[in-house]
Short mmCIF file of C-alpha atoms in Angstrom, two decimals:
data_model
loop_
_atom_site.label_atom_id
_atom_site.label_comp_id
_atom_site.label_asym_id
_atom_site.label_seq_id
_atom_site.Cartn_x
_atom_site.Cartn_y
_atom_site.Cartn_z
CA UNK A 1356 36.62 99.88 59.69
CA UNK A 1357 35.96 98.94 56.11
CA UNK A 1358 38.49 101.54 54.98
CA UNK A 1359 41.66 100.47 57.00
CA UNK A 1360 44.08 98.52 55.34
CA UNK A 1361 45.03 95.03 56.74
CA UNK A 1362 47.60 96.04 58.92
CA UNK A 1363 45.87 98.40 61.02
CA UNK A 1364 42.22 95.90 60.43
CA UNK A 1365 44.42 93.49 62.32
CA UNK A 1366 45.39 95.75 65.00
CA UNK A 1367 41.77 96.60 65.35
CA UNK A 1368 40.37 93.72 65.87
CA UNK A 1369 43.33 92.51 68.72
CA UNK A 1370 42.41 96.02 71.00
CA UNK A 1371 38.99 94.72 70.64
CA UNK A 1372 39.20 91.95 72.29
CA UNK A 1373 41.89 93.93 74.88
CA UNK A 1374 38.22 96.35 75.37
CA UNK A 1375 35.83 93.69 75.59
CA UNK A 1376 38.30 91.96 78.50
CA UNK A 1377 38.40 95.32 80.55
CA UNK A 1378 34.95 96.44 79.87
CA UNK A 1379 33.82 93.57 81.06
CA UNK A 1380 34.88 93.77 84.47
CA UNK A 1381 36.43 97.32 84.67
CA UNK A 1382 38.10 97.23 88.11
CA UNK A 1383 35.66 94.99 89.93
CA UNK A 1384 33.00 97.58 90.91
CA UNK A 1385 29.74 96.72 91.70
CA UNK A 1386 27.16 96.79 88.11
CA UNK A 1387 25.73 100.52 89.10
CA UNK A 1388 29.28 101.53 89.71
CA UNK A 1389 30.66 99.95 86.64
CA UNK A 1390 28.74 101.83 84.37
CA UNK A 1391 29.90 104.45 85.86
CA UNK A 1392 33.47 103.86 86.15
CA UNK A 1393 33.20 103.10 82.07
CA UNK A 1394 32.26 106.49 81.44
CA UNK A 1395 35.22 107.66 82.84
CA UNK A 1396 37.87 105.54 81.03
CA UNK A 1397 35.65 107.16 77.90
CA UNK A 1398 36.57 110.00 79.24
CA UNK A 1399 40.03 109.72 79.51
CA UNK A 1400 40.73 107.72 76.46
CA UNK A 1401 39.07 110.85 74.31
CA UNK A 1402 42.07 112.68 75.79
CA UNK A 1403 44.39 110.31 74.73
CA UNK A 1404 42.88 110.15 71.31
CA UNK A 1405 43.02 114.58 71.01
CA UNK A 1406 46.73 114.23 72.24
CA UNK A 1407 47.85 112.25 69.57
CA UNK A 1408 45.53 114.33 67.01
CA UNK A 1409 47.32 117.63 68.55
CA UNK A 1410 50.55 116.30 68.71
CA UNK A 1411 52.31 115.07 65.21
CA UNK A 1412 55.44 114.18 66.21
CA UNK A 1413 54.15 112.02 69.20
CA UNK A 1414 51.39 110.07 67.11
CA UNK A 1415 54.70 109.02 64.60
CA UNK A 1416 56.24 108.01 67.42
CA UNK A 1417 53.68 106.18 68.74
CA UNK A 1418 52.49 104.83 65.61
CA UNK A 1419 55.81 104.13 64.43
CA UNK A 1420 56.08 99.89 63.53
CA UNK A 1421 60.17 100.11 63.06
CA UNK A 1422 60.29 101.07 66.98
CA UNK A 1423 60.50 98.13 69.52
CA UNK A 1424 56.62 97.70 70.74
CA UNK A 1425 58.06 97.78 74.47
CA UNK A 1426 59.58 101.39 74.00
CA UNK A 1427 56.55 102.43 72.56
CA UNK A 1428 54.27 101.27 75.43
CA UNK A 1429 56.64 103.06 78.71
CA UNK A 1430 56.75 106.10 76.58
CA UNK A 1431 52.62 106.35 76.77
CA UNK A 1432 52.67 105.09 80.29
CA UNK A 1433 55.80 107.83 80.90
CA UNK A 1434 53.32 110.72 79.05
CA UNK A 1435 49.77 109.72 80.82
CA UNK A 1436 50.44 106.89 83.53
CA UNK A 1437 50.10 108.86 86.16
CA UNK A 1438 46.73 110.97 84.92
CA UNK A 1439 44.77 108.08 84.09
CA UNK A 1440 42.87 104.64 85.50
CA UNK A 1441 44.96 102.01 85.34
CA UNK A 1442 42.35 100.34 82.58
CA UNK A 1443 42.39 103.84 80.29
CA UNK A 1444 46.63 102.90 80.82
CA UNK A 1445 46.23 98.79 79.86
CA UNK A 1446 44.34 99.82 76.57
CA UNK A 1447 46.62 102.76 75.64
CA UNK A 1448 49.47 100.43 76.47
CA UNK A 1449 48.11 97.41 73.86
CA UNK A 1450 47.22 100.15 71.17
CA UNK A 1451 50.52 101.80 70.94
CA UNK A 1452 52.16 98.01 71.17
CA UNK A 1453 50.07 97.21 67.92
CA UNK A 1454 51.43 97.64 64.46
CA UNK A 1455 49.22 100.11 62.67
CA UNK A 1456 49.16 100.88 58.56
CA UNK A 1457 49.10 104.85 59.52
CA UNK A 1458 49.61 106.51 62.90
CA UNK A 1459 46.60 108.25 62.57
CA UNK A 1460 44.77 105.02 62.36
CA UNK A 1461 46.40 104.63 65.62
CA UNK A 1462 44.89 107.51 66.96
CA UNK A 1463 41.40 106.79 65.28
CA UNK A 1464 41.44 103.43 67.33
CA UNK A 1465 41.79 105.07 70.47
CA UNK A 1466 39.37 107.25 70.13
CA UNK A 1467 36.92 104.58 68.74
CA UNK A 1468 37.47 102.49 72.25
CA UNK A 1469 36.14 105.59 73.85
CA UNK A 1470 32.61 105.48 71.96
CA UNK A 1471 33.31 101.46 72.61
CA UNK A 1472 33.53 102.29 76.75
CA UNK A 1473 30.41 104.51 76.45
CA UNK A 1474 28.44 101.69 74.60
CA UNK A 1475 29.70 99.02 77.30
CA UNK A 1476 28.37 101.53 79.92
CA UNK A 1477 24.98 101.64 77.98
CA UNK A 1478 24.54 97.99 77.98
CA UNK A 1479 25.57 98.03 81.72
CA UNK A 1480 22.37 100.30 82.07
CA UNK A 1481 20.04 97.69 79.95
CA UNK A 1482 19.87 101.37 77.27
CA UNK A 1483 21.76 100.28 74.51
CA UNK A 1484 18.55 100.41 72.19
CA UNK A 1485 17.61 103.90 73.63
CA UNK A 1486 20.93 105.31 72.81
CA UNK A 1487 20.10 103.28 69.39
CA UNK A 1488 16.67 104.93 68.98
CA UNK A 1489 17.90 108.87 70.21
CA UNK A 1490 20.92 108.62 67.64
CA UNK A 1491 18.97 108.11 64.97
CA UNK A 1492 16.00 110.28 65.60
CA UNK A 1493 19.06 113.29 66.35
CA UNK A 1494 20.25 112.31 62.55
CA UNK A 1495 16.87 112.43 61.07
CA UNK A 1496 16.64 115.73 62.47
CA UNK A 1497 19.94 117.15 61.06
CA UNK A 1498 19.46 115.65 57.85
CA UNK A 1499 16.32 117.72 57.62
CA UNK A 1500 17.63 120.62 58.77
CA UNK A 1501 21.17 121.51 57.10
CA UNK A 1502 21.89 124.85 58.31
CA UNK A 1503 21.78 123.14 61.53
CA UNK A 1504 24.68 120.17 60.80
CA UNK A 1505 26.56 122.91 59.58
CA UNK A 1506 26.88 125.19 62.21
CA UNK A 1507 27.64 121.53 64.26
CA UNK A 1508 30.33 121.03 61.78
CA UNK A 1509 31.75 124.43 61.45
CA UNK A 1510 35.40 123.83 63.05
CA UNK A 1511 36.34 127.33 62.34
CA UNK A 1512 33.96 127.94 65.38
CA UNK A 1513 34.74 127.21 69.02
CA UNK A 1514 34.69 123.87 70.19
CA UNK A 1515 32.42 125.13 73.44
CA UNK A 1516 30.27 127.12 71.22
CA UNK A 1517 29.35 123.99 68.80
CA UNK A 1518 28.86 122.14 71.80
CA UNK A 1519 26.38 124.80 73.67
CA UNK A 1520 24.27 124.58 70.05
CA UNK A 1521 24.24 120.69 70.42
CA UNK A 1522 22.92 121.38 74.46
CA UNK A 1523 19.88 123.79 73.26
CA UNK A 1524 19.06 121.42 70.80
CA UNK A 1525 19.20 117.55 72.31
CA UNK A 1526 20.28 117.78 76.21
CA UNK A 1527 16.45 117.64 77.73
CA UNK A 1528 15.95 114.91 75.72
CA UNK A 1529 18.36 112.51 75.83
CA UNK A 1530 20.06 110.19 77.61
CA UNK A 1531 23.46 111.42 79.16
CA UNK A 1532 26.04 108.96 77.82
CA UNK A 1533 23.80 110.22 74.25
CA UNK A 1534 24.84 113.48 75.05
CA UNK A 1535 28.45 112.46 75.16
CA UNK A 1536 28.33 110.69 72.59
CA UNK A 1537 27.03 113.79 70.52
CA UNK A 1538 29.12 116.07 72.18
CA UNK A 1539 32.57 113.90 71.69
CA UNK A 1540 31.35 113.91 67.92
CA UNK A 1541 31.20 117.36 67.69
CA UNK A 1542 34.70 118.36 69.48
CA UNK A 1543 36.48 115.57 67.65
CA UNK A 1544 39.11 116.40 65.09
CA UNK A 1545 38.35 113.24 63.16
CA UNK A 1546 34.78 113.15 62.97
CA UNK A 1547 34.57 114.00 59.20
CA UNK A 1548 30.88 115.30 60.00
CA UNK A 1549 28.23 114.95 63.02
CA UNK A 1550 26.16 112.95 60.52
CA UNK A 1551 28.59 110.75 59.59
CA UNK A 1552 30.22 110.43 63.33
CA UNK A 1553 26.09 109.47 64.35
CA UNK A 1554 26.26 106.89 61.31
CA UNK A 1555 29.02 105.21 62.86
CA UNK A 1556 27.80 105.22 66.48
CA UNK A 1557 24.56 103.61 65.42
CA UNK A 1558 26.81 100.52 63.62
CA UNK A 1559 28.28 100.22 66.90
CA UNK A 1560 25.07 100.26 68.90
CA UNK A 1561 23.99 97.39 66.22
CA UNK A 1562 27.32 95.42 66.99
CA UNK A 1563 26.68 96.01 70.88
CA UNK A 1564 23.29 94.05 70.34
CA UNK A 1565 24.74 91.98 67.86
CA UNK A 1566 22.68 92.56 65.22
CA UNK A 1567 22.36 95.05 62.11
CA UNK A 1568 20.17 98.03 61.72
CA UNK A 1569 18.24 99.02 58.56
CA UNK A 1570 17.11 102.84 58.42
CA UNK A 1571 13.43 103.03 56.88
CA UNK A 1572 12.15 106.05 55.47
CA UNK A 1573 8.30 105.76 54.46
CA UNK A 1574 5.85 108.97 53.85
CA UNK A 1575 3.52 108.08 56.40
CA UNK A 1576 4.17 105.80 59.83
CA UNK A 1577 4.79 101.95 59.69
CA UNK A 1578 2.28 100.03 61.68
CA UNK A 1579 3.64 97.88 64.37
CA UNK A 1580 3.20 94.74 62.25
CA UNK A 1581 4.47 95.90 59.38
CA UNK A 1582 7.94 97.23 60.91
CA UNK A 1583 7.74 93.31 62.33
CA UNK A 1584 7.30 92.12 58.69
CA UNK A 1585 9.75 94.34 56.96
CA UNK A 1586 12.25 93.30 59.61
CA UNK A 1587 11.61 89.51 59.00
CA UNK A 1588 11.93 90.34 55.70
CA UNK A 1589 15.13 91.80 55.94
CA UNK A 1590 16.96 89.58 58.09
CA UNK A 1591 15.94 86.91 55.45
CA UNK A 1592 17.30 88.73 53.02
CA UNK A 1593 20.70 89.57 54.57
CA UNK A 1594 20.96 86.04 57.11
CA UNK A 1595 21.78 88.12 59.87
CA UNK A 1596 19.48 89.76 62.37
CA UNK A 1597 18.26 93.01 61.09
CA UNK A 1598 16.06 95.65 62.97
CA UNK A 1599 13.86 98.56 61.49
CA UNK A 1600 14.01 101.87 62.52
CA UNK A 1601 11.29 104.36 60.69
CA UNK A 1602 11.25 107.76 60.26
CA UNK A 1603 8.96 110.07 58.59
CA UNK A 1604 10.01 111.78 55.15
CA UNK A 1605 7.13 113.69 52.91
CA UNK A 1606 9.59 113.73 50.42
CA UNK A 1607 9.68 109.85 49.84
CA UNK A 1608 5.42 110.01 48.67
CA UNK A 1609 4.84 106.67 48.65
CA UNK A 1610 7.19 103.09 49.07
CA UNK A 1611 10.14 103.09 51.29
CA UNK A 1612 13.65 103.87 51.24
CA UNK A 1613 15.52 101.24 53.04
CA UNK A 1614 19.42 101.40 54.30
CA UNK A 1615 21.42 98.89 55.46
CA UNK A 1616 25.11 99.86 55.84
CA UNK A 1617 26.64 101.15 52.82
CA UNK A 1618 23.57 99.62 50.46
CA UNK A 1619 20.19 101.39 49.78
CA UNK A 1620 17.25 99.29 48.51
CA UNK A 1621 14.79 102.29 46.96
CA UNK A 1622 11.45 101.34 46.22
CA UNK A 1623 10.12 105.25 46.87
CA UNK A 1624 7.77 106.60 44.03
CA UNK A 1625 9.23 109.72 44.21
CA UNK A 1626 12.21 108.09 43.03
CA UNK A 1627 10.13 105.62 40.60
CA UNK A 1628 8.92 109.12 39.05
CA UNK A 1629 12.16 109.92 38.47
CA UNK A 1630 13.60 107.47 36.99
CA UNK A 1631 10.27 107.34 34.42
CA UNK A 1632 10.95 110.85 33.55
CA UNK A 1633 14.30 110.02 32.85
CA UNK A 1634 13.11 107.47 30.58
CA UNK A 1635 10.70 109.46 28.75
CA UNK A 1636 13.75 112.63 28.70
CA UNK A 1637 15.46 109.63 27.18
#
């Protein structure tokens, strides 16, 4: 979201609050239903999202500003009104009516309120922070193992056949609106890579809980207390609320690699080394 230009920022932020107002009470079902129904719209809006990606012409249509907002909304209620919930059809409706920098940010938005309407269905559940917890443990594991994120993000291969890999490796152990998530990232034309799709989905998992989350990598495990302190120590740091997740990297020796969005605080003394042999090189 960083990365759109203020036009389309704009539009963002209004089809938020259009998600949060139907994801809050999607139809009127009862909670255990809701959550339920959510995953659904997901569903559906994915489709939208890999029309517009298939379709060129539509998406400028669509994503065309000079065309009256009204025309724009019957013709995506004439193309999908009749194949979708009537909520999937409200939030397709507000996106096209929204003036967007590119129509592929258009597009990107759409798909983005799917992720959104699995999230919503998570915190229906109470397993936000397990969807948190199995996202990033499923990126630790791919950035160790590259072959692996390759083959994930080989789109010359079938779509099924990336998606079968992803089953063998993560569906007995996690959640099942995880495994969408995963499996949406890896079919996904805009995804630039399953590592950077997971990146994103754990921002939003941060934003569900409204907090931040700072990725720790140590050489050997973080005691209870001291993922407590570092996390006090963070959210001092950055005035919002920050929580730690750890994982395990050899590589690291001795300190801790810490990210935070975008930044990287490295106090590793692998890195340390480096940067003295550098010196000394110097």
């Amino acid at each position: 979201m960083s990365n759109l230009r203020s036009a389309s920022r704009q539009a963002q932020e209004t089809l938020r609050e259009q998600e949060n107002a139907v994801f809050d009470n999607p139809g009127g079902f009862r909670a255990k239903t809701e959550a339920g129904h959510l995953v659904d719209i997901a569903d559906e809006l994915y489709s939208v999202a890999n029309l517009l990606a298939a379709q060129p012409r539509l998406r400028r249509t669509l994503g065309d500003p000079a065309a009256p907002e009204e025309s724009r909304a019957q013709l995506i209620e004439q193309l999908i009104g009749s194949q979708v919930s009537k909520q999937t059809l409200q939030l397709c409706r507000a996106a096209v009516s929204l003036r967007w920098s590119t129509p592929w940010d258009l597009a990107d938005a759409i798909e983005g309120a799917g992720d959104d309407a699995l999230f919503a269905a998570a915190e229906k559940a109470g397993s936000v922070a397990e969807i948190e917890d199995e996202l990033f443990r499923f990126e630790r594991i791919l950035q160790g193992e590259g072959e692996v994120a390759g083959l994930l993000d080989a789109y010359a291969v079938d779509t099924e056949r990336r998606q079968a890999l992803l089953n063998t490796l993560v569906q007995a152990k996690v959640s099942p609106i995880t495994l969408q998530l995963l499996r949406h990232a890896v079919a996904s034309q805009r995804k630039r890579s399953i590592t950077l799709a997971i990146d994103d989905l754990l921002e939003k998992a941060a934003e569900r809980q409204e907090r931040s989350v700072a990725r720790v990598l140590s050489a050997v495990p973080l005691s209870n207390a001291q993922q407590l302190r570092l996390a006090a120590a963070l959210t001092a740091l950055y005035r919002r609320p920050i929580s730690v997740r750890t994982a395990i990297d050899p590589d690291v020796r001795g300190g801790l690699v810490v990210r935070v969005g975008d930044e990287v605080i490295d106090g590793s003394v692998a890195t340390r080394f480096a940067e003295a042999r550098a010196a000394l090189a110097g």
